[in-house]
mmCIF file of C-alpha atoms and ligand atoms in Angstrom:
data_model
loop_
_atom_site.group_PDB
_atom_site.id
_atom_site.type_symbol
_atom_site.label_atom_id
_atom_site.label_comp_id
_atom_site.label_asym_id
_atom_site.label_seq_id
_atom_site.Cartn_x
_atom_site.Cartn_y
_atom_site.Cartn_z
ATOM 1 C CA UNK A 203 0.000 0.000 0.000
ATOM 2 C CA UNK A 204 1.567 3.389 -1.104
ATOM 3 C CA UNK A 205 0.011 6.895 0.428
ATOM 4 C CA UNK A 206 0.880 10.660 0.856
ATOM 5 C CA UNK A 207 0.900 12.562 3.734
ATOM 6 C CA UNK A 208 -0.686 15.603 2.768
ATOM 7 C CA UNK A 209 -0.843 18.785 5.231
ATOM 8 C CA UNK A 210 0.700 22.676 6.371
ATOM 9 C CA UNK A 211 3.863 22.357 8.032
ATOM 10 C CA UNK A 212 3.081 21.643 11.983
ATOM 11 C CA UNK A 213 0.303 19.322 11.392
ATOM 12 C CA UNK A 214 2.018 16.200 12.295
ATOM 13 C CA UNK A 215 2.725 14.058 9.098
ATOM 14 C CA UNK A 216 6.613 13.286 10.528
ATOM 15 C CA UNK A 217 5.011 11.768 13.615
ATOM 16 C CA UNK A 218 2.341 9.714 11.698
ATOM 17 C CA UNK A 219 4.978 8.540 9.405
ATOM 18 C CA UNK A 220 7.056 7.271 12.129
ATOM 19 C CA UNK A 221 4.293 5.430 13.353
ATOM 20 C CA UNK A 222 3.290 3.619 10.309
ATOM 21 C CA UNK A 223 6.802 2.769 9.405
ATOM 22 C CA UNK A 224 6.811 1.084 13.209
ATOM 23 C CA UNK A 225 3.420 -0.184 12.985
ATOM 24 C CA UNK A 226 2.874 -1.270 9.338
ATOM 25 C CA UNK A 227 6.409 -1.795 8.140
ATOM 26 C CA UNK A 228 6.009 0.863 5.893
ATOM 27 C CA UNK A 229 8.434 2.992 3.911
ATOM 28 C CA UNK A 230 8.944 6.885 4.735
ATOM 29 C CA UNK A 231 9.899 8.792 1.669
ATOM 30 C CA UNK A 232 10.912 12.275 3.211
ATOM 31 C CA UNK A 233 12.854 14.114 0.380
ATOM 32 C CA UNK A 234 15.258 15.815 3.234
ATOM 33 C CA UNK A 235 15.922 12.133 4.393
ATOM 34 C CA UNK A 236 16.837 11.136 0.008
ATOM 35 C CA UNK A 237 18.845 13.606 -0.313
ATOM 36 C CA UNK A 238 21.445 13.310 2.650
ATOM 37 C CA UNK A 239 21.227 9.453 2.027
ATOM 38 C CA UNK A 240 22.070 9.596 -1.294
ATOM 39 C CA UNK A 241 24.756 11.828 -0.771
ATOM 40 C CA UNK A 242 26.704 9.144 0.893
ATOM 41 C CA UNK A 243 25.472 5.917 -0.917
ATOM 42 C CA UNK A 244 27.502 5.944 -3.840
ATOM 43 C CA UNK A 245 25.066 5.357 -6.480
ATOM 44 C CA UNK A 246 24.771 7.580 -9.595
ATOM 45 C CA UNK A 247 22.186 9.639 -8.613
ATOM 46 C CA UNK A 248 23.952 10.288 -5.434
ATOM 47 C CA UNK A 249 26.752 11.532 -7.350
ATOM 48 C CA UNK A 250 24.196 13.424 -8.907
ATOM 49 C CA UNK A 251 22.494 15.157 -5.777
ATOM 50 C CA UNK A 252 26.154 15.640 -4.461
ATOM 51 C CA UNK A 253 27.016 17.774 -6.877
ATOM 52 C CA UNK A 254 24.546 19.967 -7.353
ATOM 53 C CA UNK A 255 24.076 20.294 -3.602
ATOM 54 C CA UNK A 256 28.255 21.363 -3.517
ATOM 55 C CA UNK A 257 27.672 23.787 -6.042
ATOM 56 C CA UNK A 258 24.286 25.296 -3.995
ATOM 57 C CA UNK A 259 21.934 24.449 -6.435
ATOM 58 C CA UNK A 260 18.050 23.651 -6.273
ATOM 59 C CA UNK A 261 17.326 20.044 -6.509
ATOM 60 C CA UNK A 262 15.152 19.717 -9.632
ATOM 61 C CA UNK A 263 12.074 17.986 -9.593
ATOM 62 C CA UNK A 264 13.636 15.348 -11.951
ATOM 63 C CA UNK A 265 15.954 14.622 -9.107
ATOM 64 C CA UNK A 266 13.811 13.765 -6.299
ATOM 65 C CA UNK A 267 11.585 11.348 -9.310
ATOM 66 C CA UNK A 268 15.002 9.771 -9.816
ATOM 67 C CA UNK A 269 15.889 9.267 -6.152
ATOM 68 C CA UNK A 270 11.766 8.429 -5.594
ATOM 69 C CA UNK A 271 12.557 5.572 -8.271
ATOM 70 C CA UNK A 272 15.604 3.965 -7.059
ATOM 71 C CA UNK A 273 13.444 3.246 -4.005
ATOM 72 C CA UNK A 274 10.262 1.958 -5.719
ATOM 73 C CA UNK A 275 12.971 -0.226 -7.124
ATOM 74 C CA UNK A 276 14.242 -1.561 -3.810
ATOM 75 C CA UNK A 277 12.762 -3.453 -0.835
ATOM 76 C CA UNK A 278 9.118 -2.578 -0.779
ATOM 77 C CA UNK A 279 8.029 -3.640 2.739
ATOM 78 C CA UNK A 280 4.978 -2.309 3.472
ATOM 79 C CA UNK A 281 4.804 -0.029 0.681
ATOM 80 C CA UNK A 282 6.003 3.257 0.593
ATOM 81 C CA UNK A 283 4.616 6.896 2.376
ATOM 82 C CA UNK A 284 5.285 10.221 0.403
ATOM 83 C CA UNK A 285 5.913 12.637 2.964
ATOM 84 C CA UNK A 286 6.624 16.142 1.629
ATOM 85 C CA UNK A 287 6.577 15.171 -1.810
ATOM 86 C CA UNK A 288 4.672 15.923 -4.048
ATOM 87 C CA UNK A 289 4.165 20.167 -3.185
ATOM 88 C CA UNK A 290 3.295 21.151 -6.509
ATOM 89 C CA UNK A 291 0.987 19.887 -9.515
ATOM 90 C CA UNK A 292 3.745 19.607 -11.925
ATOM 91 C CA UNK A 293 5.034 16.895 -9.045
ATOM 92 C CA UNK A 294 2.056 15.594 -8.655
ATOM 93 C CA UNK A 295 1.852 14.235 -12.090
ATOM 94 C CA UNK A 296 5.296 13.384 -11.980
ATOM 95 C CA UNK A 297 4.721 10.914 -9.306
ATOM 96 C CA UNK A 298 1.423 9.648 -11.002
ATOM 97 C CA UNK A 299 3.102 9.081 -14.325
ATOM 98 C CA UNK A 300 6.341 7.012 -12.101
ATOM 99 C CA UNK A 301 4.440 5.002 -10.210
ATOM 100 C CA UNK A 302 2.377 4.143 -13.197
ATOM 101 C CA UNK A 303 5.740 3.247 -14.818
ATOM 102 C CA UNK A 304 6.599 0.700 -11.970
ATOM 103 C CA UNK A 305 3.703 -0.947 -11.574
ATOM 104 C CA UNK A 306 3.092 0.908 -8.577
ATOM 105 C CA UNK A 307 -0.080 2.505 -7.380
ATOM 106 C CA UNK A 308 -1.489 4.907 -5.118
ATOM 107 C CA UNK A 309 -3.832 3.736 -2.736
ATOM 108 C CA UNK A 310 -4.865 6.759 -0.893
ATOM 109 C CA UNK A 311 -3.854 10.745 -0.119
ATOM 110 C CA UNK A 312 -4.303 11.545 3.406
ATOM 111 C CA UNK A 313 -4.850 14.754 3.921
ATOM 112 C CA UNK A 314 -4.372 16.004 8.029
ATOM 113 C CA UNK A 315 -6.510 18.571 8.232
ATOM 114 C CA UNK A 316 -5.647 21.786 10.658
ATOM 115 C CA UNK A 317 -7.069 24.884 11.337
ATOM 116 C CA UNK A 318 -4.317 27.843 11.103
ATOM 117 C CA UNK A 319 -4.702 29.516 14.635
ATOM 118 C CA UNK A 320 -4.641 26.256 16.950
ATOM 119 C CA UNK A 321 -1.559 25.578 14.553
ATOM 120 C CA UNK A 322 -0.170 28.671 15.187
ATOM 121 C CA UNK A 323 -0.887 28.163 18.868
ATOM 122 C CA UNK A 324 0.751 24.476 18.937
ATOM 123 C CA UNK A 325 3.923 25.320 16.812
ATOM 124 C CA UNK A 326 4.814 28.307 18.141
ATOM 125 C CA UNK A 327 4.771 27.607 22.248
ATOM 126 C CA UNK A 328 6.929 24.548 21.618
ATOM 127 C CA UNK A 329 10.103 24.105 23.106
ATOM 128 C CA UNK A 330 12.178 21.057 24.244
ATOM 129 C CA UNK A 331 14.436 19.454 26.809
ATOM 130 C CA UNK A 332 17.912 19.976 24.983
ATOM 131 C CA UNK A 333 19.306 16.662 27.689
ATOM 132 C CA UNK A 334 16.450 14.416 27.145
ATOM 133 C CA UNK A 335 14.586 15.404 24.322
ATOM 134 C CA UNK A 336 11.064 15.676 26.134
ATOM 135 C CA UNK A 337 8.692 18.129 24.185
ATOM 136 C CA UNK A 338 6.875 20.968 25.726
ATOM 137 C CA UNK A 339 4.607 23.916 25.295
ATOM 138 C CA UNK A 340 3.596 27.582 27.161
ATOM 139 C CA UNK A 341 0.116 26.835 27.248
ATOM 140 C CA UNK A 342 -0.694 22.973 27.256
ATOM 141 C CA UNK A 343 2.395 21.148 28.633
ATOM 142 C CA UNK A 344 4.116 23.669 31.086
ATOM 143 C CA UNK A 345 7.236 21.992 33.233
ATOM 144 C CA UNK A 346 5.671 21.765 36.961
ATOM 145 C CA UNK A 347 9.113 23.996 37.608
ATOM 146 C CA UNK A 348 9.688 26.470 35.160
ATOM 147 C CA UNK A 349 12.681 25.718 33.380
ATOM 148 C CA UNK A 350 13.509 22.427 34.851
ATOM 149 C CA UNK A 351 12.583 19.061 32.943
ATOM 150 C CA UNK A 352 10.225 17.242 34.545
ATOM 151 C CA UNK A 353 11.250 14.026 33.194
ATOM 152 C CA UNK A 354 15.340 14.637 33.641
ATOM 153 C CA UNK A 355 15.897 17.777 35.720
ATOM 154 C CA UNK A 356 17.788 19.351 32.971
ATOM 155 C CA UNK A 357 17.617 23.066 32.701
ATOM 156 C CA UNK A 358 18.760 23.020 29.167
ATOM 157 C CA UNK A 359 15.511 23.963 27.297
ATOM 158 C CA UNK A 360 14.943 24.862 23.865
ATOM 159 C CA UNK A 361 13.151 25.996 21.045
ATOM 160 C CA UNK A 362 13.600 25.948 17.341
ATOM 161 C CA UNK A 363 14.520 29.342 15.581
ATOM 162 C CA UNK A 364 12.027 28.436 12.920
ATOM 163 C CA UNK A 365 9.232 27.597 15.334
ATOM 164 C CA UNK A 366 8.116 31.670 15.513
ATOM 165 C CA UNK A 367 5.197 32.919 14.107
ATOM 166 C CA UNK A 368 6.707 35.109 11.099
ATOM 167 C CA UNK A 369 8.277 31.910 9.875
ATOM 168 C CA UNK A 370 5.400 29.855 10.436
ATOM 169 C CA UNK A 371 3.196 31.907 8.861
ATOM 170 C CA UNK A 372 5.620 32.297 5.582
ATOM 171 C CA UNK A 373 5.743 28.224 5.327
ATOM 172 C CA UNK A 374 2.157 28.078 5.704
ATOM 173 C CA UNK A 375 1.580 30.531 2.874
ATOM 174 C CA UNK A 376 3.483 28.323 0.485
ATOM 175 C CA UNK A 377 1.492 25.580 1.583
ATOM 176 C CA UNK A 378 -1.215 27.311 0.603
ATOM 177 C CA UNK A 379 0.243 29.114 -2.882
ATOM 178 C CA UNK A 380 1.971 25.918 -4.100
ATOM 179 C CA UNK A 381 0.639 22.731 -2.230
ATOM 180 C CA UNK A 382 -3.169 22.843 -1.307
ATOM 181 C CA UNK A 383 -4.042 22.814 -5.342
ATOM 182 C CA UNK A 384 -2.955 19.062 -4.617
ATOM 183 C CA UNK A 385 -6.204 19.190 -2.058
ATOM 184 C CA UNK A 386 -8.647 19.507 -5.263
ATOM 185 C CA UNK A 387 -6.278 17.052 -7.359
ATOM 186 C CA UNK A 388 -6.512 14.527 -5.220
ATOM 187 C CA UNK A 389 -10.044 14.783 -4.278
ATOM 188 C CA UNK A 390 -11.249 14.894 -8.587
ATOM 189 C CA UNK A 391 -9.040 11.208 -8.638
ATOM 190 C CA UNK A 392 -11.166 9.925 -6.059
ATOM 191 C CA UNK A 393 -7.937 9.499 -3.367
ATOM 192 C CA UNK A 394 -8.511 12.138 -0.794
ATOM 193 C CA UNK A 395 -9.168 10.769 2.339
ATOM 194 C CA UNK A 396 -9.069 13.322 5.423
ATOM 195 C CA UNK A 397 -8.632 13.252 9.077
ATOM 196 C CA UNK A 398 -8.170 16.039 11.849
ATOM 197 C CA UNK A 399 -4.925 16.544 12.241
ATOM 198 C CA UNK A 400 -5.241 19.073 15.843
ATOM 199 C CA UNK A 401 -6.654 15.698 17.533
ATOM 200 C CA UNK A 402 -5.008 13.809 20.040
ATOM 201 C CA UNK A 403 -2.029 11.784 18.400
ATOM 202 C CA UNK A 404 -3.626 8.488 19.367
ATOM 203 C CA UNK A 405 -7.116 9.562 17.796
ATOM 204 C CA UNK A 406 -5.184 10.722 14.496
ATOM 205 C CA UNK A 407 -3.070 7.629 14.353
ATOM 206 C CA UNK A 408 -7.056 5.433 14.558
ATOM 207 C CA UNK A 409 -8.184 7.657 11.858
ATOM 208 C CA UNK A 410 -5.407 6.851 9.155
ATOM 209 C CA UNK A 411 -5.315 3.524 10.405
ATOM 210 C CA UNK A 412 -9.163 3.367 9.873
ATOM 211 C CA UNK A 413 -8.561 4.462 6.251
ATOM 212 C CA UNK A 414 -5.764 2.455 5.563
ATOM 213 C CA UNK A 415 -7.629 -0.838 6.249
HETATM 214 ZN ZN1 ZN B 467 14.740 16.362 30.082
#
């Protein structure tokens, strides 16, 4: 069985990934993850990525297809989740027209649906134990001492630089200019399948397992 993950940044697709790959011995397809793998494997396309990533370069969309291919081509397991790929209609047929070239299909889009101010709201009063790796927030998950981990005492907190509102708000307007057109394209082939992504993990992880079987 081969899906996307569809959804703004923040609304959880990493975490459902994870879960599937643990769960359902599925494949995650992250294109960050491609690219620094293929850097080091060796293969032709690696030598590919390598050097237009030394020379600062975009990765083309014919590169991640390539890289997208040489994995179609490998161990299967449980099939194969698209997460972050495709962003754009021109990828989106890209994809269609590969898999349809390997014999592979697509079996469903799931699309984690969020509403922009609770995502706001969750990505932006984040911030983690730097020693143990335990995730917080301001409003829902305060330390019972401020500043010390609950679960390891640490005092080293942290948040990301990117999890601010200006820079949320910028990747969510991509989202919106270059991926959510994949919303309507999905939903005309007859593969949209949505769940709420602001639920509980647990509840989100019995909705895409409710559409998977
Ligand atoms: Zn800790």
């Amino acid at each position: 069985m081969n899906i996307i993950l569809l959804g703004p940044p923040g609304a959880g697709k990493g975490t459902q990934a994870r879960h599937l790959v643990e769960t359902r011995n599925m494949i995650q397809l992250s294109t960050g993850d491609m690219l620094r793998e293929a850097r080091t494997s060796g293969t032709e396309m690696g030598r590919v990525v390598a050097n237009v990533m030394d020379r600062g370069e975009l990765v083309t969309d014919e590169i991640v297809i390539g890289l997208i291919r040489e994995k179609l081509e490998g161990d299967k397991a449980g099939g194969f989740i698209f997460d972050g790929f495709p962003r754009t209609l021109p990828q989106a047929d890209a994809l269609a027209d590969l898999l349809s070239s390997t014999g592979e299909t697509l079996d469903a889009v799931i699309e984690m649906q969020v509403d922009d101010a609770a995502l706001v709201a969750r990505i932006t009063g984040r911030f983690t134990c730097g020693d143990c790796g335990e995730v917080y927030h301001d409003v829902t998950h305060r330390p019972t001492v401020d500043g010390v981990c609950d679960k390891c005492g640490g005092t080293n907190m942290k948040r990301r630089a990117d999890d601010n509102e200006d820079s949320l708000r910028q990747r969510l307007m991509e989202y919106y200019k270059k991926t959510s057109p994949l919303i309507g394209y999905y939903y005309a082939k007859g593969q949209l399948r949505s769940v709420d992504g602001l639920a509980e993990i647990g509840d989100v992880q019995k909705a895409i397992a409710a559409v998977l079987d």
